[in-house]
PDB file of C-alpha atoms in Angstrom:
ATOM      1  CA  GLY H   1     142.843 123.347  35.835  1.00 77.00           C
ATOM      2  CA  GLU H   2     140.880 126.447  35.042  1.00 86.00           C
ATOM      3  CA  ASN H   3     137.546 127.094  36.793  1.00 92.00           C
ATOM      4  CA  VAL H   4     135.014 129.483  35.303  1.00 95.00           C
ATOM      5  CA  GLU H   5     132.018 130.748  37.212  1.00 96.00           C
ATOM      6  CA  GLN H   6     129.143 132.605  35.589  1.00 97.00           C
ATOM      7  CA  HIS H   7     126.368 134.740  37.057  1.00 97.00           C
ATOM      8  CA  PRO H   8     123.456 135.108  36.998  1.00 97.00           C
ATOM      9  CA  SER H   9     122.022 131.793  35.858  1.00 96.00           C
ATOM     10  CA  THR H  10     118.841 133.492  34.689  1.00 97.00           C
ATOM     11  CA  LEU H  11     118.206 137.083  33.706  1.00 98.00           C
ATOM     12  CA  SER H  12     115.051 138.847  32.591  1.00 98.00           C
ATOM     13  CA  VAL H  13     115.075 142.376  31.222  1.00 98.00           C
ATOM     14  CA  GLN H  14     112.609 144.644  29.511  1.00 98.00           C
ATOM     15  CA  GLU H  15     113.126 145.265  25.834  1.00 98.00           C
ATOM     16  CA  GLY H  16     115.423 148.233  25.376  1.00 97.00           C
ATOM     17  CA  ASP H  17     117.151 147.810  28.727  1.00 98.00           C
ATOM     18  CA  SER H  18     120.725 146.611  29.163  1.00 98.00           C
ATOM     19  CA  ALA H  19     121.836 143.148  30.248  1.00 98.00           C
ATOM     20  CA  VAL H  20     125.097 142.292  31.989  1.00 98.00           C
ATOM     21  CA  ILE H  21     126.507 138.815  32.514  1.00 98.00           C
ATOM     22  CA  LYS H  22     129.624 138.285  34.604  1.00 98.00           C
ATOM     23  CA  CYS H  23     132.234 135.551  34.683  1.00 98.00           C
ATOM     24  CA  THR H  24     135.258 134.898  36.834  1.00 98.00           C
ATOM     25  CA  TYR H  25     138.188 132.615  36.138  1.00 97.00           C
ATOM     26  CA  SER H  26     140.863 131.105  38.327  1.00 96.00           C
ATOM     27  CA  ASP H  27     143.972 130.660  36.177  1.00 93.00           C
ATOM     28  CA  SER H  28     145.844 133.906  35.592  1.00 92.00           C
ATOM     29  CA  ALA H  29     147.519 132.311  32.540  1.00 91.00           C
ATOM     30  CA  SER H  30     144.213 132.254  30.628  1.00 93.00           C
ATOM     31  CA  ASN H  31     144.484 134.674  27.764  1.00 91.00           C
ATOM     32  CA  TYR H  32     141.411 134.221  25.590  1.00 92.00           C
ATOM     33  CA  PHE H  33     137.796 134.791  26.605  1.00 95.00           C
ATOM     34  CA  PRO H  34     135.020 134.098  24.084  1.00 94.00           C
ATOM     35  CA  TRP H  35     131.291 134.489  24.555  1.00 97.00           C
ATOM     36  CA  TYR H  36     128.786 132.181  22.888  1.00 96.00           C
ATOM     37  CA  LYS H  37     125.061 132.532  22.307  1.00 97.00           C
ATOM     38  CA  GLN H  38     123.007 129.352  22.094  1.00 95.00           C
ATOM     39  CA  GLU H  39     119.386 129.280  21.044  1.00 93.00           C
ATOM     40  CA  LEU H  40     117.264 126.305  21.994  1.00 88.00           C
ATOM     41  CA  GLY H  41     118.342 123.162  20.169  1.00 85.00           C
ATOM     42  CA  LYS H  42     120.988 124.956  18.159  1.00 89.00           C
ATOM     43  CA  ARG H  43     124.744 125.238  18.159  1.00 91.00           C
ATOM     44  CA  PRO H  44     126.628 127.779  20.263  1.00 93.00           C
ATOM     45  CA  GLN H  45     127.527 130.781  18.134  1.00 93.00           C
ATOM     46  CA  LEU H  46     130.554 132.945  18.846  1.00 92.00           C
ATOM     47  CA  ILE H  47     129.299 136.500  19.365  1.00 95.00           C
ATOM     48  CA  ILE H  48     132.340 138.298  20.703  1.00 95.00           C
ATOM     49  CA  ASP H  49     135.722 137.510  22.184  1.00 93.00           C
ATOM     50  CA  ILE H  50     138.541 139.303  23.918  1.00 93.00           C
ATOM     51  CA  ARG H  51     142.193 138.605  24.476  1.00 90.00           C
ATOM     52  CA  SER H  52     144.152 139.394  27.588  1.00 89.00           C
ATOM     53  CA  ASN H  53     146.089 142.219  25.961  1.00 88.00           C
ATOM     54  CA  VAL H  54     142.992 144.449  25.792  1.00 88.00           C
ATOM     55  CA  GLY H  55     140.535 145.595  28.415  1.00 92.00           C
ATOM     56  CA  GLU H  56     137.431 146.189  26.348  1.00 95.00           C
ATOM     57  CA  LYS H  57     135.984 145.299  22.984  1.00 95.00           C
ATOM     58  CA  LYS H  58     132.757 146.458  21.404  1.00 96.00           C
ATOM     59  CA  ASP H  59     130.698 145.281  18.459  1.00 95.00           C
ATOM     60  CA  GLN H  60     127.518 147.298  17.925  1.00 96.00           C
ATOM     61  CA  ARG H  61     125.226 146.536  20.872  1.00 97.00           C
ATOM     62  CA  ILE H  62     127.560 143.990  22.422  1.00 98.00           C
ATOM     63  CA  ALA H  63     130.637 144.720  24.483  1.00 98.00           C
ATOM     64  CA  VAL H  64     132.990 142.690  26.628  1.00 98.00           C
ATOM     65  CA  THR H  65     135.234 143.994  29.403  1.00 97.00           C
ATOM     66  CA  LEU H  66     138.142 142.215  31.016  1.00 97.00           C
ATOM     67  CA  ASN H  67     139.773 142.868  34.362  1.00 96.00           C
ATOM     68  CA  LYS H  68     142.889 140.720  34.514  1.00 94.00           C
ATOM     69  CA  THR H  69     143.802 141.770  38.026  1.00 95.00           C
ATOM     70  CA  ALA H  70     140.468 140.681  39.414  1.00 95.00           C
ATOM     71  CA  LYS H  71     140.210 137.804  36.915  1.00 96.00           C
ATOM     72  CA  HIS H  72     136.749 138.600  35.750  1.00 96.00           C
ATOM     73  CA  PHE H  73     135.141 139.523  32.473  1.00 97.00           C
ATOM     74  CA  SER H  74     131.661 140.660  31.561  1.00 98.00           C
ATOM     75  CA  LEU H  75     129.291 140.709  28.611  1.00 98.00           C
ATOM     76  CA  HIS H  76     127.203 143.832  28.120  1.00 98.00           C
ATOM     77  CA  ILE H  77     124.219 143.937  25.783  1.00 98.00           C
ATOM     78  CA  THR H  78     122.594 147.327  25.286  1.00 97.00           C
ATOM     79  CA  GLU H  79     119.176 148.131  23.821  1.00 98.00           C
ATOM     80  CA  THR H  80     118.113 144.522  24.198  1.00 98.00           C
ATOM     81  CA  GLN H  81     115.692 143.018  21.717  1.00 97.00           C
ATOM     82  CA  PRO H  82     113.501 139.894  21.951  1.00 96.00           C
ATOM     83  CA  GLU H  83     115.840 138.075  19.553  1.00 96.00           C
ATOM     84  CA  ASP H  84     118.610 138.454  22.137  1.00 97.00           C
ATOM     85  CA  SER H  85     116.766 135.880  24.248  1.00 97.00           C
ATOM     86  CA  ALA H  86     119.008 132.809  24.475  1.00 97.00           C
ATOM     87  CA  VAL H  87     121.510 131.093  26.715  1.00 96.00           C
ATOM     88  CA  TYR H  88     124.888 132.792  26.868  1.00 97.00           C
ATOM     89  CA  PHE H  89     128.101 131.000  27.791  1.00 96.00           C
ATOM     90  CA  CYS H  90     131.413 132.522  28.694  1.00 97.00           C
ATOM     91  CA  ALA H  91     134.662 130.603  28.380  1.00 95.00           C
ATOM     92  CA  ALA H  92     138.302 130.970  29.282  1.00 94.00           C
ATOM     93  CA  SER H  93     141.246 129.379  27.558  1.00 91.00           C
ATOM     94  CA  LEU H  94     144.949 129.024  28.185  1.00 83.00           C
ATOM     95  CA  PRO H  95     147.198 129.360  25.141  1.00 74.00           C
ATOM     96  CA  GLY H  96     146.546 126.493  22.735  1.00 72.00           C
ATOM     97  CA  ASN H  97     144.350 124.730  25.239  1.00 78.00           C
ATOM     98  CA  GLN H  98     140.760 123.622  25.610  1.00 85.00           C
ATOM     99  CA  PHE H  99     137.958 126.018  26.516  1.00 89.00           C
ATOM    100  CA  TYR H 100     136.574 126.019  30.031  1.00 91.00           C
ATOM    101  CA  PHE H 101     132.927 127.043  29.898  1.00 93.00           C
ATOM    102  CA  GLY H 102     130.786 128.810  32.427  1.00 95.00           C
ATOM    103  CA  THR H 103     127.473 127.295  33.462  1.00 94.00           C
ATOM    104  CA  GLY H 104     125.434 129.578  31.223  1.00 95.00           C
ATOM    105  CA  THR H 105     122.967 132.421  31.632  1.00 97.00           C
ATOM    106  CA  SER H 106     119.444 132.153  30.304  1.00 96.00           C
ATOM    107  CA  LEU H 107     118.502 135.634  29.104  1.00 97.00           C
ATOM    108  CA  THR H 108     114.869 136.546  28.485  1.00 97.00           C
ATOM    109  CA  VAL H 109     114.019 139.873  26.893  1.00 97.00           C
ATOM    110  CA  ILE H 110     110.430 140.823  27.626  1.00 97.00           C
ATOM    111  CA  PRO H 111     108.730 142.750  24.807  1.00 95.00           C
TER     112      PRO H 111
ATOM    113  CA  GLY A   1     133.227 132.309  10.308  1.00 64.00           C
ATOM    114  CA  ALA A   2     134.354 128.749   9.724  1.00 78.00           C
ATOM    115  CA  VAL A   3     131.670 126.153   9.009  1.00 90.00           C
ATOM    116  CA  VAL A   4     131.397 122.909  10.914  1.00 94.00           C
ATOM    117  CA  SER A   5     128.828 120.296  10.013  1.00 95.00           C
ATOM    118  CA  GLN A   6     127.619 117.353  12.011  1.00 96.00           C
ATOM    119  CA  HIS A   7     125.755 114.258  10.913  1.00 96.00           C
ATOM    120  CA  PRO A   8     123.243 113.015  11.762  1.00 96.00           C
ATOM    121  CA  SER A   9     121.349 115.877  13.367  1.00 95.00           C
ATOM    122  CA  TRP A  10     119.235 113.465  15.354  1.00 95.00           C
ATOM    123  CA  VAL A  11     119.148 109.719  15.841  1.00 96.00           C
ATOM    124  CA  ILE A  12     116.992 107.262  17.727  1.00 96.00           C
ATOM    125  CA  CYS A  13     118.415 103.826  18.409  1.00 95.00           C
ATOM    126  CA  LYS A  14     117.720 100.738  20.448  1.00 96.00           C
ATOM    127  CA  SER A  15     119.607  99.985  23.611  1.00 96.00           C
ATOM    128  CA  GLY A  16     122.742  97.959  22.914  1.00 96.00           C
ATOM    129  CA  THR A  17     123.396  99.282  19.440  1.00 96.00           C
ATOM    130  CA  SER A  18     126.232 101.571  18.373  1.00 97.00           C
ATOM    131  CA  VAL A  19     125.847 105.004  16.860  1.00 97.00           C
ATOM    132  CA  LYS A  20     128.416 106.948  14.856  1.00 97.00           C
ATOM    133  CA  ILE A  21     128.383 110.736  14.716  1.00 97.00           C
ATOM    134  CA  GLU A  22     130.467 112.631  12.174  1.00 97.00           C
ATOM    135  CA  CYS A  23     131.952 116.086  12.568  1.00 96.00           C
ATOM    136  CA  ARG A  24     133.355 117.843   9.513  1.00 95.00           C
ATOM    137  CA  SER A  25     135.114 121.113   8.966  1.00 92.00           C
ATOM    138  CA  LEU A  26     133.798 122.257   5.597  1.00 92.00           C
ATOM    139  CA  ASP A  27     136.056 125.089   4.523  1.00 86.00           C
ATOM    140  CA  PHE A  28     139.155 124.671   6.616  1.00 85.00           C
ATOM    141  CA  GLN A  29     141.438 122.043   8.063  1.00 86.00           C
ATOM    142  CA  ALA A  30     141.188 121.292  11.745  1.00 85.00           C
ATOM    143  CA  THR A  31     144.011 119.494  13.474  1.00 83.00           C
ATOM    144  CA  THR A  32     142.045 119.601  16.697  1.00 91.00           C
ATOM    145  CA  MET A  33     138.369 118.938  17.269  1.00 93.00           C
ATOM    146  CA  PHE A  34     136.496 118.698  20.518  1.00 94.00           C
ATOM    147  CA  TRP A  35     133.501 116.599  21.518  1.00 96.00           C
ATOM    148  CA  TYR A  36     131.020 117.897  24.051  1.00 95.00           C
ATOM    149  CA  ARG A  37     127.932 116.553  25.693  1.00 96.00           C
ATOM    150  CA  GLN A  38     125.128 118.829  26.768  1.00 93.00           C
ATOM    151  CA  PHE A  39     122.195 117.981  28.996  1.00 89.00           C
ATOM    152  CA  PRO A  40     119.039 120.120  28.929  1.00 85.00           C
ATOM    153  CA  LYS A  41     119.559 123.559  30.419  1.00 83.00           C
ATOM    154  CA  GLN A  42     123.156 122.776  31.273  1.00 88.00           C
ATOM    155  CA  SER A  43     126.543 123.856  30.061  1.00 90.00           C
ATOM    156  CA  LEU A  44     128.813 122.120  27.594  1.00 91.00           C
ATOM    157  CA  MET A  45     130.718 119.238  29.126  1.00 92.00           C
ATOM    158  CA  LEU A  46     133.957 118.442  27.352  1.00 92.00           C
ATOM    159  CA  MET A  47     134.251 114.726  26.685  1.00 95.00           C
ATOM    160  CA  ALA A  48     137.466 114.509  24.704  1.00 95.00           C
ATOM    161  CA  THR A  49     139.958 116.319  22.535  1.00 93.00           C
ATOM    162  CA  SER A  50     140.477 114.776  19.127  1.00 91.00           C
ATOM    163  CA  ASN A  51     143.794 115.323  17.384  1.00 88.00           C
ATOM    164  CA  GLU A  52     144.338 114.335  13.781  1.00 85.00           C
ATOM    165  CA  GLY A  53     146.579 111.320  13.457  1.00 84.00           C
ATOM    166  CA  SER A  54     146.791 110.539  17.151  1.00 86.00           C
ATOM    167  CA  LYS A  55     144.728 109.118  19.947  1.00 89.00           C
ATOM    168  CA  ALA A  56     142.058 111.261  21.528  1.00 92.00           C
ATOM    169  CA  THR A  57     142.528 112.696  24.985  1.00 93.00           C
ATOM    170  CA  TYR A  58     139.582 111.910  27.216  1.00 95.00           C
ATOM    171  CA  GLU A  59     138.399 113.923  30.164  1.00 93.00           C
ATOM    172  CA  GLN A  60     138.213 112.328  33.556  1.00 92.00           C
ATOM    173  CA  GLY A  61     135.184 110.130  33.941  1.00 93.00           C
ATOM    174  CA  VAL A  62     134.608 109.607  30.221  1.00 95.00           C
ATOM    175  CA  GLU A  63     134.929 105.972  29.150  1.00 94.00           C
ATOM    176  CA  LYS A  64     137.176 105.802  26.125  1.00 93.00           C
ATOM    177  CA  ASP A  65     135.997 102.291  25.246  1.00 94.00           C
ATOM    178  CA  LYS A  66     132.414 103.472  25.185  1.00 96.00           C
ATOM    179  CA  PHE A  67     132.948 106.721  23.334  1.00 97.00           C
ATOM    180  CA  LEU A  68     135.320 105.888  20.492  1.00 96.00           C
ATOM    181  CA  ILE A  69     136.840 108.850  18.720  1.00 94.00           C
ATOM    182  CA  ASN A  70     138.643 108.721  15.400  1.00 91.00           C
ATOM    183  CA  HIS A  71     140.203 111.766  13.764  1.00 89.00           C
ATOM    184  CA  ALA A  72     141.400 110.201  10.546  1.00 82.00           C
ATOM    185  CA  SER A  73     141.730 113.341   8.452  1.00 88.00           C
ATOM    186  CA  LEU A  74     142.109 117.074   8.846  1.00 88.00           C
ATOM    187  CA  THR A  75     138.430 117.593   8.119  1.00 91.00           C
ATOM    188  CA  LEU A  76     136.708 114.690   9.832  1.00 93.00           C
ATOM    189  CA  SER A  77     136.356 113.406  13.360  1.00 94.00           C
ATOM    190  CA  THR A  78     133.910 110.702  14.380  1.00 95.00           C
ATOM    191  CA  LEU A  79     132.397 109.799  17.729  1.00 97.00           C
ATOM    192  CA  THR A  80     130.981 106.306  18.108  1.00 97.00           C
ATOM    193  CA  VAL A  81     128.777 105.596  21.084  1.00 97.00           C
ATOM    194  CA  THR A  82     129.140 101.865  21.581  1.00 96.00           C
ATOM    195  CA  SER A  83     126.495  99.677  23.203  1.00 96.00           C
ATOM    196  CA  ALA A  84     124.309 102.703  23.798  1.00 96.00           C
ATOM    197  CA  HIS A  85     122.001 102.812  26.793  1.00 96.00           C
ATOM    198  CA  PRO A  86     119.201 105.223  27.696  1.00 96.00           C
ATOM    199  CA  GLU A  87     121.518 107.192  29.974  1.00 95.00           C
ATOM    200  CA  ASP A  88     123.629 108.015  26.903  1.00 96.00           C
ATOM    201  CA  SER A  89     120.722 110.002  25.498  1.00 95.00           C
ATOM    202  CA  SER A  90     121.944 113.553  25.151  1.00 95.00           C
ATOM    203  CA  PHE A  91     122.885 116.367  22.797  1.00 95.00           C
ATOM    204  CA  TYR A  92     126.379 115.791  21.417  1.00 97.00           C
ATOM    205  CA  ILE A  93     128.211 118.756  19.908  1.00 96.00           C
ATOM    206  CA  CYS A  94     131.569 118.889  18.220  1.00 96.00           C
ATOM    207  CA  SER A  95     133.749 121.887  17.631  1.00 94.00           C
ATOM    208  CA  ALA A  96     136.773 122.542  15.488  1.00 92.00           C
ATOM    209  CA  ARG A  97     139.689 124.639  16.553  1.00 88.00           C
ATOM    210  CA  VAL A  98     140.748 127.367  14.173  1.00 83.00           C
ATOM    211  CA  VAL A  99     144.184 128.902  14.480  1.00 78.00           C
ATOM    212  CA  ALA A 100     145.013 131.770  12.123  1.00 72.00           C
ATOM    213  CA  GLY A 101     147.520 134.396  13.109  1.00 70.00           C
ATOM    214  CA  TRP A 102     146.455 135.773  16.465  1.00 66.00           C
ATOM    215  CA  ALA A 103     143.097 134.027  16.251  1.00 69.00           C
ATOM    216  CA  ASP A 104     142.674 130.758  18.135  1.00 77.00           C
ATOM    217  CA  THR A 105     139.054 129.867  18.685  1.00 84.00           C
ATOM    218  CA  GLN A 106     136.460 127.138  18.264  1.00 88.00           C
ATOM    219  CA  TYR A 107     133.505 126.858  15.914  1.00 90.00           C
ATOM    220  CA  PHE A 108     130.707 124.495  16.803  1.00 93.00           C
ATOM    221  CA  GLY A 109     128.769 121.979  14.785  1.00 95.00           C
ATOM    222  CA  PRO A 110     124.960 122.025  14.928  1.00 94.00           C
ATOM    223  CA  GLY A 111     124.833 119.122  17.349  1.00 95.00           C
ATOM    224  CA  THR A 112     123.376 115.622  17.285  1.00 96.00           C
ATOM    225  CA  ARG A 113     120.476 114.696  19.483  1.00 95.00           C
ATOM    226  CA  LEU A 114     120.758 111.042  20.474  1.00 96.00           C
ATOM    227  CA  THR A 115     117.818 109.193  21.975  1.00 96.00           C
ATOM    228  CA  VAL A 116     118.382 105.639  23.133  1.00 96.00           C
ATOM    229  CA  LEU A 117     115.234 103.613  23.699  1.00 95.00           C
TER     230      LEU A 117
END
């Protein structure tokens, strides 16, 4: 099955700086890569996703890039704010299949 | 996005009792729902895939007789933890799969925190 690795496990940045979280996947057939943000004790919320037919997608301060050849994808958050502090999970999915989640990155934005 | 509810949000029970958790898709029909378990500071661990009108598919290592899943309608899936023990204490989260055109993603319920005494 698919194997998703996520780095780093923890990340601290100063407010206003950028944060980058990276994930790799093993199955080249995976074609959908969502990113979820989970605040303590709450549900994971979909923040951005990308499909294998595009290399980059941006939504305001959040962007995701995908390198299919290298089988890795990254989440970029610019101009970080304290409310960006949360745990972020990447996932990879084969067509019509379950999601395989990364181990999560705990992001802390220091005011 | 699509709304998924979960009930109860938290439950405390005695060891040996059974607990039922409901997962509902409020504004859409979900032929597939997923049940996850999450330990503190850890990722989501898929327990089973629940398909409406058929038996659930359990992941390796998950006891199907202990974690009973019923997906009786297109908007409701239930997870029953039978004969609960303290080691079953965890955060249980469901998600519903949404397929619309090119979109094929999951929306999560708010989770149920189970504490077994």
